[in-house]
mmCIF file of N, CA and C in Angstrom:
data_model
loop_
_atom_site.group_PDB
_atom_site.id
_atom_site.type_symbol
_atom_site.label_atom_id
_atom_site.label_comp_id
_atom_site.label_asym_id
_atom_site.label_seq_id
_atom_site.Cartn_x
_atom_site.Cartn_y
_atom_site.Cartn_z
ATOM 1 N N MET A 29 60.212 206.223 235.920
ATOM 2 C CA MET A 29 58.736 206.694 235.749
ATOM 3 C C MET A 29 58.057 205.097 235.762
ATOM 4 N N ALA A 30 56.913 205.248 236.298
ATOM 5 C CA ALA A 30 55.998 203.803 236.580
ATOM 6 C C ALA A 30 55.260 203.742 235.548
ATOM 7 N N LEU A 31 55.089 202.543 234.652
ATOM 8 C CA LEU A 31 54.236 202.156 233.823
ATOM 9 C C LEU A 31 52.902 201.701 234.591
ATOM 10 N N HIS A 32 51.627 202.102 234.329
ATOM 11 C CA HIS A 32 50.555 201.437 234.895
ATOM 12 C C HIS A 32 49.518 201.466 233.646
ATOM 13 N N GLU A 33 48.859 200.348 233.647
ATOM 14 C CA GLU A 33 47.844 200.365 232.286
ATOM 15 C C GLU A 33 46.695 199.554 232.817
ATOM 16 N N ASP A 34 45.575 200.121 232.326
ATOM 17 C CA ASP A 34 44.518 199.577 232.378
ATOM 18 C C ASP A 34 43.954 198.258 231.825
ATOM 19 N N LYS A 35 43.591 197.272 232.421
ATOM 20 C CA LYS A 35 43.415 196.306 231.786
ATOM 21 C C LYS A 35 41.987 195.470 232.280
ATOM 22 N N GLN A 36 41.511 194.540 231.494
ATOM 23 C CA GLN A 36 40.644 193.779 231.725
ATOM 24 C C GLN A 36 40.648 192.432 232.287
ATOM 25 N N CYS A 37 40.100 192.194 233.328
ATOM 26 C CA CYS A 37 40.273 191.110 234.104
ATOM 27 C C CYS A 37 39.891 189.709 233.311
ATOM 28 N N PRO A 38 40.516 188.675 232.818
ATOM 29 C CA PRO A 38 40.250 187.891 232.132
ATOM 30 C C PRO A 38 39.150 186.944 232.822
ATOM 31 N N ARG A 39 39.219 186.752 234.147
ATOM 32 C CA ARG A 39 38.223 185.892 234.865
ATOM 33 C C ARG A 39 36.937 186.415 235.033
ATOM 34 N N CYS A 40 36.807 187.817 235.542
ATOM 35 C CA CYS A 40 35.457 188.602 235.838
ATOM 36 C C CYS A 40 35.278 189.501 234.910
ATOM 37 N N HIS A 41 36.048 189.843 234.163
ATOM 38 C CA HIS A 41 36.074 190.909 232.891
ATOM 39 C C HIS A 41 35.716 192.510 233.504
ATOM 40 N N GLN A 42 36.057 192.579 234.810
ATOM 41 C CA GLN A 42 36.434 193.918 235.453
ATOM 42 C C GLN A 42 37.577 194.721 234.868
ATOM 43 N N LEU A 43 37.324 195.805 234.892
ATOM 44 C CA LEU A 43 38.346 197.042 234.684
ATOM 45 C C LEU A 43 39.430 197.053 235.770
ATOM 46 N N PHE A 44 40.815 197.136 235.834
ATOM 47 C CA PHE A 44 41.322 197.252 236.780
ATOM 48 C C PHE A 44 42.973 197.930 236.238
ATOM 49 N N GLU A 45 43.673 198.529 237.261
ATOM 50 C CA GLU A 45 44.778 199.094 237.073
ATOM 51 C C GLU A 45 45.989 198.463 237.121
ATOM 52 N N CYS A 46 46.603 197.781 236.332
ATOM 53 C CA CYS A 46 47.681 197.014 236.462
ATOM 54 C C CYS A 46 49.006 197.621 236.650
ATOM 55 N N LYS A 47 49.674 197.235 237.593
ATOM 56 C CA LYS A 47 50.868 198.300 238.043
ATOM 57 C C LYS A 47 52.235 197.339 237.855
ATOM 58 N N SER A 48 52.049 196.615 236.649
ATOM 59 C CA SER A 48 53.516 195.730 236.332
ATOM 60 C C SER A 48 54.630 196.397 236.227
ATOM 61 N N GLY A 49 54.782 197.801 235.864
ATOM 62 C CA GLY A 49 56.018 198.793 235.903
ATOM 63 C C GLY A 49 56.349 199.161 236.787
ATOM 64 N N SER A 50 55.897 198.801 238.146
ATOM 65 C CA SER A 50 56.385 199.103 239.366
ATOM 66 C C SER A 50 55.699 198.081 240.157
ATOM 67 N N ILE A 51 56.540 196.873 240.133
ATOM 68 C CA ILE A 51 56.041 195.506 240.842
ATOM 69 C C ILE A 51 55.862 195.830 242.230
ATOM 70 N N THR A 52 56.690 196.533 242.880
ATOM 71 C CA THR A 52 56.315 196.690 244.530
ATOM 72 C C THR A 52 54.852 197.112 244.800
ATOM 73 N N LEU A 53 54.370 198.121 244.007
ATOM 74 C CA LEU A 53 53.020 198.566 244.217
ATOM 75 C C LEU A 53 52.129 197.562 243.564
ATOM 76 N N CYS A 54 52.493 196.729 242.850
ATOM 77 C CA CYS A 54 51.302 195.591 242.062
ATOM 78 C C CYS A 54 50.770 194.730 243.003
ATOM 79 N N HIS A 55 49.327 194.739 242.898
ATOM 80 C CA HIS A 55 48.648 193.621 243.820
ATOM 81 C C HIS A 55 49.331 192.472 243.647
ATOM 82 N N CYS A 56 49.707 192.157 242.484
ATOM 83 C CA CYS A 56 50.326 190.525 242.376
ATOM 84 C C CYS A 56 51.221 190.380 243.377
ATOM 85 N N SER A 57 52.244 191.080 243.598
ATOM 86 C CA SER A 57 53.167 191.091 244.679
ATOM 87 C C SER A 57 52.884 190.840 246.139
ATOM 88 N N GLU A 58 51.510 191.262 246.337
ATOM 89 C CA GLU A 58 51.060 191.141 247.789
ATOM 90 C C GLU A 58 50.355 189.629 247.942
ATOM 91 N N THR A 59 50.193 188.898 246.894
ATOM 92 C CA THR A 59 48.994 187.882 246.787
ATOM 93 C C THR A 59 50.106 186.698 247.049
ATOM 94 N N ARG A 60 50.019 185.625 247.957
ATOM 95 C CA ARG A 60 50.521 184.475 247.829
ATOM 96 C C ARG A 60 49.665 183.198 247.700
ATOM 97 N N LEU A 61 50.264 182.692 246.798
ATOM 98 C CA LEU A 61 49.252 181.264 246.362
ATOM 99 C C LEU A 61 50.307 180.240 246.301
ATOM 100 N N PRO A 62 49.708 179.033 246.505
ATOM 101 C CA PRO A 62 50.488 177.529 246.117
ATOM 102 C C PRO A 62 50.815 177.843 244.680
ATOM 103 N N ALA A 63 51.906 176.793 244.680
ATOM 104 C CA ALA A 63 52.740 176.889 243.436
ATOM 105 C C ALA A 63 51.749 176.191 242.185
ATOM 106 N N GLU A 64 51.113 175.184 242.787
ATOM 107 C CA GLU A 64 50.102 174.504 242.048
ATOM 108 C C GLU A 64 48.993 175.584 241.641
ATOM 109 N N THR A 65 48.362 176.293 242.522
ATOM 110 C CA THR A 65 47.287 177.108 241.974
ATOM 111 C C THR A 65 47.883 178.062 241.052
ATOM 112 N N LEU A 66 49.354 178.589 241.007
ATOM 113 C CA LEU A 66 49.837 179.521 240.302
ATOM 114 C C LEU A 66 49.758 178.864 238.881
ATOM 115 N N GLU A 67 49.986 177.635 238.826
ATOM 116 C CA GLU A 67 50.405 177.143 237.513
ATOM 117 C C GLU A 67 49.013 176.769 236.804
ATOM 118 N N ALA A 68 47.831 176.459 237.656
ATOM 119 C CA ALA A 68 46.666 176.413 237.109
ATOM 120 C C ALA A 68 46.148 177.636 236.334
ATOM 121 N N LEU A 69 46.582 178.845 237.145
ATOM 122 C CA LEU A 69 46.131 180.219 236.501
ATOM 123 C C LEU A 69 46.730 180.519 235.298
ATOM 124 N N ARG A 70 48.118 180.163 235.225
ATOM 125 C CA ARG A 70 48.896 180.428 233.906
ATOM 126 C C ARG A 70 48.608 179.624 232.795
ATOM 127 N N LEU A 71 47.967 178.319 233.103
ATOM 128 C CA LEU A 71 47.215 177.824 232.106
ATOM 129 C C LEU A 71 46.151 177.998 231.654
ATOM 130 N N ARG A 72 45.216 178.467 232.698
ATOM 131 C CA ARG A 72 43.904 179.035 231.946
ATOM 132 C C ARG A 72 43.707 180.430 231.554
ATOM 133 N N TYR A 73 44.646 181.224 231.964
ATOM 134 C CA TYR A 73 44.560 182.649 231.707
ATOM 135 C C TYR A 73 45.723 183.197 231.166
ATOM 136 N N ASP A 74 45.745 184.168 229.944
ATOM 137 C CA ASP A 74 46.630 184.386 229.421
ATOM 138 C C ASP A 74 47.226 186.004 229.765
ATOM 139 N N ASP A 75 46.388 186.531 230.556
ATOM 140 C CA ASP A 75 47.015 187.920 231.440
ATOM 141 C C ASP A 75 46.516 188.122 232.779
ATOM 142 N N CYS A 76 47.090 189.030 233.272
ATOM 143 C CA CYS A 76 46.747 189.435 234.815
ATOM 144 C C CYS A 76 45.497 189.346 235.411
ATOM 145 N N LEU A 77 45.045 188.815 236.709
ATOM 146 C CA LEU A 77 43.585 188.903 236.932
ATOM 147 C C LEU A 77 43.497 190.156 238.054
ATOM 148 N N CYS A 78 42.473 190.738 238.111
ATOM 149 C CA CYS A 78 42.382 191.721 238.882
ATOM 150 C C CYS A 78 42.141 191.414 240.506
ATOM 151 N N PRO A 79 42.659 192.362 241.243
ATOM 152 C CA PRO A 79 42.999 191.906 242.911
ATOM 153 C C PRO A 79 41.699 191.224 243.437
ATOM 154 N N ALA A 80 40.488 191.620 242.931
ATOM 155 C CA ALA A 80 39.658 191.125 243.847
ATOM 156 C C ALA A 80 39.403 189.456 243.454
ATOM 157 N N CYS A 81 39.603 189.077 242.023
ATOM 158 C CA CYS A 81 39.692 187.759 241.996
ATOM 159 C C CYS A 81 41.100 187.092 242.655
ATOM 160 N N LEU A 82 42.286 187.617 242.430
ATOM 161 C CA LEU A 82 43.108 187.072 242.958
ATOM 162 C C LEU A 82 42.888 186.750 244.835
ATOM 163 N N GLN A 83 42.291 187.631 245.455
ATOM 164 C CA GLN A 83 41.906 187.493 246.887
ATOM 165 C C GLN A 83 41.032 186.448 246.916
ATOM 166 N N GLN A 84 40.377 186.606 245.830
ATOM 167 C CA GLN A 84 38.914 185.274 246.017
ATOM 168 C C GLN A 84 39.482 183.989 245.992
ATOM 169 N N ILE A 85 40.200 183.938 245.049
ATOM 170 C CA ILE A 85 41.556 182.622 245.067
ATOM 171 C C ILE A 85 42.320 182.528 246.225
ATOM 172 N N GLN A 86 42.812 183.189 246.631
ATOM 173 C CA GLN A 86 43.633 183.353 247.533
ATOM 174 C C GLN A 86 42.649 182.997 249.050
ATOM 175 N N ALA A 87 41.726 183.315 249.076
ATOM 176 C CA ALA A 87 40.852 182.845 250.030
ATOM 177 C C ALA A 87 40.201 181.339 250.108
ATOM 178 N N THR A 88 39.982 181.222 249.247
ATOM 179 C CA THR A 88 39.391 179.967 248.636
ATOM 180 C C THR A 88 40.691 178.570 248.809
ATOM 181 N N MET A 89 41.978 179.059 248.299
ATOM 182 C CA MET A 89 42.907 178.501 248.242
ATOM 183 C C MET A 89 42.781 176.974 247.245
ATOM 184 N N THR A 90 41.959 177.042 246.276
ATOM 185 C CA THR A 90 41.574 175.919 245.567
ATOM 186 C C THR A 90 42.042 175.936 244.197
ATOM 187 N N THR A 91 42.313 174.769 243.707
ATOM 188 C CA THR A 91 42.746 174.918 242.298
ATOM 189 C C THR A 91 41.722 174.356 241.244
ATOM 190 N N VAL A 92 40.560 174.131 241.917
ATOM 191 C CA VAL A 92 39.157 173.398 241.419
ATOM 192 C C VAL A 92 38.392 174.576 240.625
ATOM 193 N N GLU A 93 37.993 175.714 241.453
ATOM 194 C CA GLU A 93 37.456 176.491 240.681
ATOM 195 C C GLU A 93 38.095 177.874 239.929
ATOM 196 N N VAL A 94 39.361 177.878 239.558
ATOM 197 C CA VAL A 94 40.136 178.912 239.144
ATOM 198 C C VAL A 94 39.557 178.891 237.827
#
């Protein structure tokens, strides 16, 4: 049984459904970011980001504005 939970994005504060219990359905598994961007996100945020924020970061591909 997949574990899904409602979370609040630490970047934009919007609610979203985290599907970490079923990683193949999770939006995180579809987002490709450079290693340095991922590291910057890990240092700045302590929880998952929502799909919209990940897409925005992916579109800009900068580590300055994360």
